[in-house]
mmCIF file of C-alpha atoms in Angstrom:
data_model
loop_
_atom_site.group_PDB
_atom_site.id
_atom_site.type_symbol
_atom_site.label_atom_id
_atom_site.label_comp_id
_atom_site.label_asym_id
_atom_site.label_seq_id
_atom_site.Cartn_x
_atom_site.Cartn_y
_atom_site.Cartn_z
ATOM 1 C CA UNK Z 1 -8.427 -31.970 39.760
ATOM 2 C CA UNK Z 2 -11.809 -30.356 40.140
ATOM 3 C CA UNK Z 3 -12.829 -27.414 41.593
ATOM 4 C CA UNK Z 4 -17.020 -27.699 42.478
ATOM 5 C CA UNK Z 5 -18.917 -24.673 44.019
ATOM 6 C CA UNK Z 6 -22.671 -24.239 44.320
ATOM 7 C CA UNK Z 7 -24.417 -21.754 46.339
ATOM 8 C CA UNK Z 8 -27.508 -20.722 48.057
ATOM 9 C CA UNK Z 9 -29.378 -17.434 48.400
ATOM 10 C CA UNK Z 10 -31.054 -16.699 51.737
ATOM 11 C CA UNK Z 11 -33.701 -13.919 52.360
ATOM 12 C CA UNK Z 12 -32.172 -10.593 54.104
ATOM 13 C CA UNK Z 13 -33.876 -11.676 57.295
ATOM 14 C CA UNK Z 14 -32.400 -14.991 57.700
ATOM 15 C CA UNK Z 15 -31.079 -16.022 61.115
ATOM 16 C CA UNK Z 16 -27.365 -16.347 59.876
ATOM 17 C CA UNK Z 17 -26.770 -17.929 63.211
ATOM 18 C CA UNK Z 18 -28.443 -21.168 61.706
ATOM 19 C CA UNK Z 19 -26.214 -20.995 59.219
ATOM 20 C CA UNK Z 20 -22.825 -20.736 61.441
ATOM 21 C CA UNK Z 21 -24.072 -23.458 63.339
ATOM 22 C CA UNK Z 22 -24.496 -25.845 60.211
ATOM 23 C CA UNK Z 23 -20.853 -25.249 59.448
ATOM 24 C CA UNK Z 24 -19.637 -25.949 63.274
ATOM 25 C CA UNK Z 25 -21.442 -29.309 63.278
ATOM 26 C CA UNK Z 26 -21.567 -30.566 59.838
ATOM 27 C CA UNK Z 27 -17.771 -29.299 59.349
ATOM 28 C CA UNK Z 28 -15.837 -32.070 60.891
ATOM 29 C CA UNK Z 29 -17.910 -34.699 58.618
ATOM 30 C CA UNK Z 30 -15.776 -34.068 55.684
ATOM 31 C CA UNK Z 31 -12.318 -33.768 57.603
ATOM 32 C CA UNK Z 32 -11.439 -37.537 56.267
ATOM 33 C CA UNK Z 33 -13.659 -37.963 53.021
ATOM 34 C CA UNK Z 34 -11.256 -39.741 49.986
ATOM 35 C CA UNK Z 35 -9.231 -37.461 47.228
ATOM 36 C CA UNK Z 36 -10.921 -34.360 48.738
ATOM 37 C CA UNK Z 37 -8.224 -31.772 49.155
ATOM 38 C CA UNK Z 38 -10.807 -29.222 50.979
ATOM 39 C CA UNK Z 39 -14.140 -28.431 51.352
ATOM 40 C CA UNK Z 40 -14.620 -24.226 52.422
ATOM 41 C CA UNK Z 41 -17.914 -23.568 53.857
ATOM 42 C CA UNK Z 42 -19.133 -19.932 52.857
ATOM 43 C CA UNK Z 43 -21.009 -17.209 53.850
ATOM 44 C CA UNK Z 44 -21.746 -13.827 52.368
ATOM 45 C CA UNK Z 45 -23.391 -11.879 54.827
ATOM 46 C CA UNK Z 46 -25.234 -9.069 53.398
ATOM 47 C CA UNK Z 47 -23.573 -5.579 54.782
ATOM 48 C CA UNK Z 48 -20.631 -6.783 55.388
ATOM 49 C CA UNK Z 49 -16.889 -7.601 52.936
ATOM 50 C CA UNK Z 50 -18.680 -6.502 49.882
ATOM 51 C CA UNK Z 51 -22.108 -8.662 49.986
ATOM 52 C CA UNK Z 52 -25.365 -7.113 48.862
ATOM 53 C CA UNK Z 53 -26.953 -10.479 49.933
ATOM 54 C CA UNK Z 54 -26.664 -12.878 52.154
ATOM 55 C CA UNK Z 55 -25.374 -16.161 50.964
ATOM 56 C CA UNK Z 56 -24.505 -19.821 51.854
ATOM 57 C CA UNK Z 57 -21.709 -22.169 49.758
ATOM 58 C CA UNK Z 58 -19.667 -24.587 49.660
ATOM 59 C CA UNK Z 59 -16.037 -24.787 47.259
ATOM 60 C CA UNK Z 60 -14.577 -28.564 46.823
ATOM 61 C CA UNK Z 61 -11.224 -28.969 44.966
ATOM 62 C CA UNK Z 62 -11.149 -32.395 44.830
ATOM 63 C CA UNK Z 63 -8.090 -34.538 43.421
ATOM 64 C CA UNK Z 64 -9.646 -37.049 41.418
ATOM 65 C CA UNK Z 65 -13.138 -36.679 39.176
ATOM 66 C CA UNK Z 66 -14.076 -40.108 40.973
ATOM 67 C CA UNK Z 67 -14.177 -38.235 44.577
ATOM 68 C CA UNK Z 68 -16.541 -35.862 42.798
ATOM 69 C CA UNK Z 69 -18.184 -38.443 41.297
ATOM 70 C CA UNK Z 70 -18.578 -40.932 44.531
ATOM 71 C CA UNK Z 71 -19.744 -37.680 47.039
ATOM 72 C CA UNK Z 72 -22.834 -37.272 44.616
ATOM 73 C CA UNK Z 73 -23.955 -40.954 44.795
ATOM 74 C CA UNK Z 74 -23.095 -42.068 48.266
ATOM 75 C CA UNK Z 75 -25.631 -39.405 49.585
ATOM 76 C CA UNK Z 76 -24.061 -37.047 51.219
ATOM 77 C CA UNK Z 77 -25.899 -34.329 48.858
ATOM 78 C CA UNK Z 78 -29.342 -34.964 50.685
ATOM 79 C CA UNK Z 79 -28.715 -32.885 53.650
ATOM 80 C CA UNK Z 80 -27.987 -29.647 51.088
ATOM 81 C CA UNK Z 81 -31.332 -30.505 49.075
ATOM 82 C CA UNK Z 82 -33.454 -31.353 51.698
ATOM 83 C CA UNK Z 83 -32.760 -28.163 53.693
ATOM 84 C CA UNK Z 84 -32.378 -25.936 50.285
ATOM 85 C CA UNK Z 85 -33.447 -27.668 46.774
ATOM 86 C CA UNK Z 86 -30.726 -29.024 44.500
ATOM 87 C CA UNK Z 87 -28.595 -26.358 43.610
ATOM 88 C CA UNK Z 88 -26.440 -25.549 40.504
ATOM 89 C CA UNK Z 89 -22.758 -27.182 41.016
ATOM 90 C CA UNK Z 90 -20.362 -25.414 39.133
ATOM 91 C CA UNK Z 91 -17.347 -27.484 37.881
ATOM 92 C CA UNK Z 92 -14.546 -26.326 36.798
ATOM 93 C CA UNK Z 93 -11.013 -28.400 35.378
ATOM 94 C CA UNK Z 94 -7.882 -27.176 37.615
ATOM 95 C CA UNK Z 95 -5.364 -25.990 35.999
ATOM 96 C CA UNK Z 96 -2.653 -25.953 38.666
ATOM 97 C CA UNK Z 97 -3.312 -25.785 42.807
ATOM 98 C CA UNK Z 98 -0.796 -25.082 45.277
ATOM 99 C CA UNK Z 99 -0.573 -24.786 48.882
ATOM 100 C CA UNK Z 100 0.648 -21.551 50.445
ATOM 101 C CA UNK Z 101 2.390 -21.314 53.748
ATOM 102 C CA UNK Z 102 -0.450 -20.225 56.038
ATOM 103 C CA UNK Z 103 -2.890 -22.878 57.946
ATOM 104 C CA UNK Z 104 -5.700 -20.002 58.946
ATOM 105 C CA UNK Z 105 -8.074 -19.550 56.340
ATOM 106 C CA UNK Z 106 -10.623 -16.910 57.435
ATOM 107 C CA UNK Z 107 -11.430 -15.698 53.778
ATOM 108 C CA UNK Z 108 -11.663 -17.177 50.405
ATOM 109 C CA UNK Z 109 -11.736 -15.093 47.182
ATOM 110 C CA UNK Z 110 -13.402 -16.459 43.652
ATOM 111 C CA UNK Z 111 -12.704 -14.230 40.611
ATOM 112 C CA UNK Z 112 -13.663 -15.304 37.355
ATOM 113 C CA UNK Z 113 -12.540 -13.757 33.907
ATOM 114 C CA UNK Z 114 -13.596 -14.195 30.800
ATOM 115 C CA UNK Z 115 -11.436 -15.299 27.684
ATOM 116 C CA UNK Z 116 -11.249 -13.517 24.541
ATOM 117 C CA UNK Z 117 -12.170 -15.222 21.403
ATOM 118 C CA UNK Z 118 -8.808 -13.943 19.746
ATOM 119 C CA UNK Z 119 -6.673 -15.357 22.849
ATOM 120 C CA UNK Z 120 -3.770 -17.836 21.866
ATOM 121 C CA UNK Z 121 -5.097 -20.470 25.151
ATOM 122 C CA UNK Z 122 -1.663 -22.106 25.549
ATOM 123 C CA UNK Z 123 -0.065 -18.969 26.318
ATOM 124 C CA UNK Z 124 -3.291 -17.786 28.203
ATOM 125 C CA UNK Z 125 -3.330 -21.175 29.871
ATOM 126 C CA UNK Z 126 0.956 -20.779 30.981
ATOM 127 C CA UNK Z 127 0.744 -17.410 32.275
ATOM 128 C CA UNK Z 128 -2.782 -18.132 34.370
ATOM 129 C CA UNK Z 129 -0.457 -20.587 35.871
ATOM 130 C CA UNK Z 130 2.340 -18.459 36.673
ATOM 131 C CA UNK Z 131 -0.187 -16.243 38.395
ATOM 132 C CA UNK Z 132 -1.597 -19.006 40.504
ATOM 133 C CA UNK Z 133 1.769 -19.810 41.346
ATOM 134 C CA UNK Z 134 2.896 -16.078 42.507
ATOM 135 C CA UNK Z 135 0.003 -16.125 44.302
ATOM 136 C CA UNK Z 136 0.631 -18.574 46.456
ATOM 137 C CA UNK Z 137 3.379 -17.185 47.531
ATOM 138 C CA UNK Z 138 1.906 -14.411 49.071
ATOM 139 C CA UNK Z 139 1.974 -13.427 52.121
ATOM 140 C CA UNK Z 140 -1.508 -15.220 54.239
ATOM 141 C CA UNK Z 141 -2.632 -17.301 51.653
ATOM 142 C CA UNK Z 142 -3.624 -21.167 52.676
ATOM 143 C CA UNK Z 143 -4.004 -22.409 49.026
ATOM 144 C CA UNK Z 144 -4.398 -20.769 45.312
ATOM 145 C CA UNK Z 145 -5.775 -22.838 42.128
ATOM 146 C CA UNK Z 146 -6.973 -21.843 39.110
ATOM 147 C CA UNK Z 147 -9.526 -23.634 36.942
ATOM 148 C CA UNK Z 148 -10.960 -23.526 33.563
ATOM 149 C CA UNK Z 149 -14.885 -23.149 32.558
ATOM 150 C CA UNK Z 150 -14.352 -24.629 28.894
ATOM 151 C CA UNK Z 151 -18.038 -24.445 28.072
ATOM 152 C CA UNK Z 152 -17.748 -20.283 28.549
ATOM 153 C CA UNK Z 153 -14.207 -19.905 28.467
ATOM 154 C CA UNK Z 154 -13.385 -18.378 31.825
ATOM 155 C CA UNK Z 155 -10.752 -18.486 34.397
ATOM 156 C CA UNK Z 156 -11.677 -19.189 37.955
ATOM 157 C CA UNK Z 157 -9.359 -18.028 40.564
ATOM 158 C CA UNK Z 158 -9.770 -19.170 44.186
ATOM 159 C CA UNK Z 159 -7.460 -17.861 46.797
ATOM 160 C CA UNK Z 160 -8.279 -19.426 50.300
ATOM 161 C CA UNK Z 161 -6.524 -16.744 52.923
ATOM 162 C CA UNK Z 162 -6.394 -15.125 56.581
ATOM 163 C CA UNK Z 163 -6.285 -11.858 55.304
ATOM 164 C CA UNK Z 164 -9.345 -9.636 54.888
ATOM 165 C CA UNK Z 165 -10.511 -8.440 51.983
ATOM 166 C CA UNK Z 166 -8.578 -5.255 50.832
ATOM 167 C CA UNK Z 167 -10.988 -3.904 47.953
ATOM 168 C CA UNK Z 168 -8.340 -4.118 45.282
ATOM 169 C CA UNK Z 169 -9.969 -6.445 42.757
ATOM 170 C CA UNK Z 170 -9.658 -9.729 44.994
ATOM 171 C CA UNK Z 171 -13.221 -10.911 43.379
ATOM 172 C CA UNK Z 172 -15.983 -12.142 45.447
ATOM 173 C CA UNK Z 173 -15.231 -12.497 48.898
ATOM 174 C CA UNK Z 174 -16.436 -15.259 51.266
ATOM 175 C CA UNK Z 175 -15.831 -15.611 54.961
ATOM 176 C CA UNK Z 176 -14.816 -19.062 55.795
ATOM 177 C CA UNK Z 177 -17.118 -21.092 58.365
ATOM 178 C CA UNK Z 178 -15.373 -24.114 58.283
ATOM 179 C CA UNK Z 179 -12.523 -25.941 56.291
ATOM 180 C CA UNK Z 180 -11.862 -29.578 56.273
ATOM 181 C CA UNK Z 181 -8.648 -30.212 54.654
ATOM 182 C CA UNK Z 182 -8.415 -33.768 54.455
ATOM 183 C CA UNK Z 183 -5.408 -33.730 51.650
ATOM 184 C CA UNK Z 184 -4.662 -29.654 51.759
ATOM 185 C CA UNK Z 185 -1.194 -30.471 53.271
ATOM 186 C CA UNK Z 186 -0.556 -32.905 49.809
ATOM 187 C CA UNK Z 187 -0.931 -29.857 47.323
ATOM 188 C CA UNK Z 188 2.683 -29.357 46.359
ATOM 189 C CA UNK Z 189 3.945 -25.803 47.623
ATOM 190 C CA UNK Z 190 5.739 -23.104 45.911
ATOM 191 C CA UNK Z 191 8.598 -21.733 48.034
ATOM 192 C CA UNK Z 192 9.119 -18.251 47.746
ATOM 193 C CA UNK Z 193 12.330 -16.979 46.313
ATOM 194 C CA UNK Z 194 14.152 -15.849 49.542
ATOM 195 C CA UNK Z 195 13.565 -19.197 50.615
ATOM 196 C CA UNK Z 196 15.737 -20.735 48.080
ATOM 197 C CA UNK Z 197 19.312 -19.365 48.719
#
């Protein structure tokens, strides 16, 4: 799995109206595109959850590298750089994605953390996924994954959820525009605890 994100800076005065439009009509396009599990589109809307700036993005987590690979050459990347350059796609490896049992994401969350040069990475790798798996189990969350950057060494954490942000080191908060979820339901879900007796 792969999670891709690239964003796009927009000046403070820009109508962010345009912007919640492009997600309402360009939205439903991806809602049956091949080994895509979702597609969140973003804003960060200076003033408000956090954001000094305003911002546009999209996050993929896609199943297989050749989804990845086939959505940059069957063109559906000329509508981003026509109507803002070619951006910087992050890409990350997953390290383990799981569904959680909401279906209303209003809010996703990207936190990224640096590794230390001294860390042991299979143990670092084991309890990032016991994390990611704890947290999708809580309570409003759609889907949690985790990913590694292994040209920097960083954790990625992405928490799609309907809850607002709470302040308490959640990472950088996005509102959701849109989600197309053409494979969300086929990330395997961890069932909480009480669930099990």
């Amino acid at each position: 799995m792969i999670i891709a994100h690239y964003a796009h800076r927009l000046p403070a005065d820009y109508d962010i109206g345009v912007i919640r439009d492009r997600a309402g009509r360009r939205g439903h396009l991806f809602d049956a595109i091949p080994e895509l599990y979702f597609k969140a589109f973003l804003l960060r809307e200076r003033g408000r959850f956090g954001a000094s700036q305003n911002e546009y993005s999209s996050l993929y987590l896609w199943r297989k590298d050749e989804g990845f690979r086939d959505f940059l050459l069957d063109g559906r990347t000329k509508s981003v750089t026509d109507s803002f350059g070619r951006p910087l796609i992050e890409t990350r490896f997953v390290l383990d994605a799981h569904k959680g049992s909401s279906d209303q994401p209003r809010f996703l969350y990207k936190q990224e953390q640096d590794i230390p040069i001294d860390t042991d990475l299979t143990s670092a790798f084991a309890e990032e996924i016991a994390r990611n798996r704890e947290a999708a189990k809580e309570a409003g969350v759609v889907a949690s994954a985790v990913s590694i950057d292994a040209q920097n060494w960083k954790f990625t954490r992405v928490i799609l959820s309907e809850q607002g942000p709470t302040g308490r080191g959640q990472g950088t908060s996005y509102q959701v525009l849109y989600l197309a979820q053409p494979l969300l339901k086929e990330l395997p879900k961890v069932v909480p605890e009480r669930e099990l007796v």
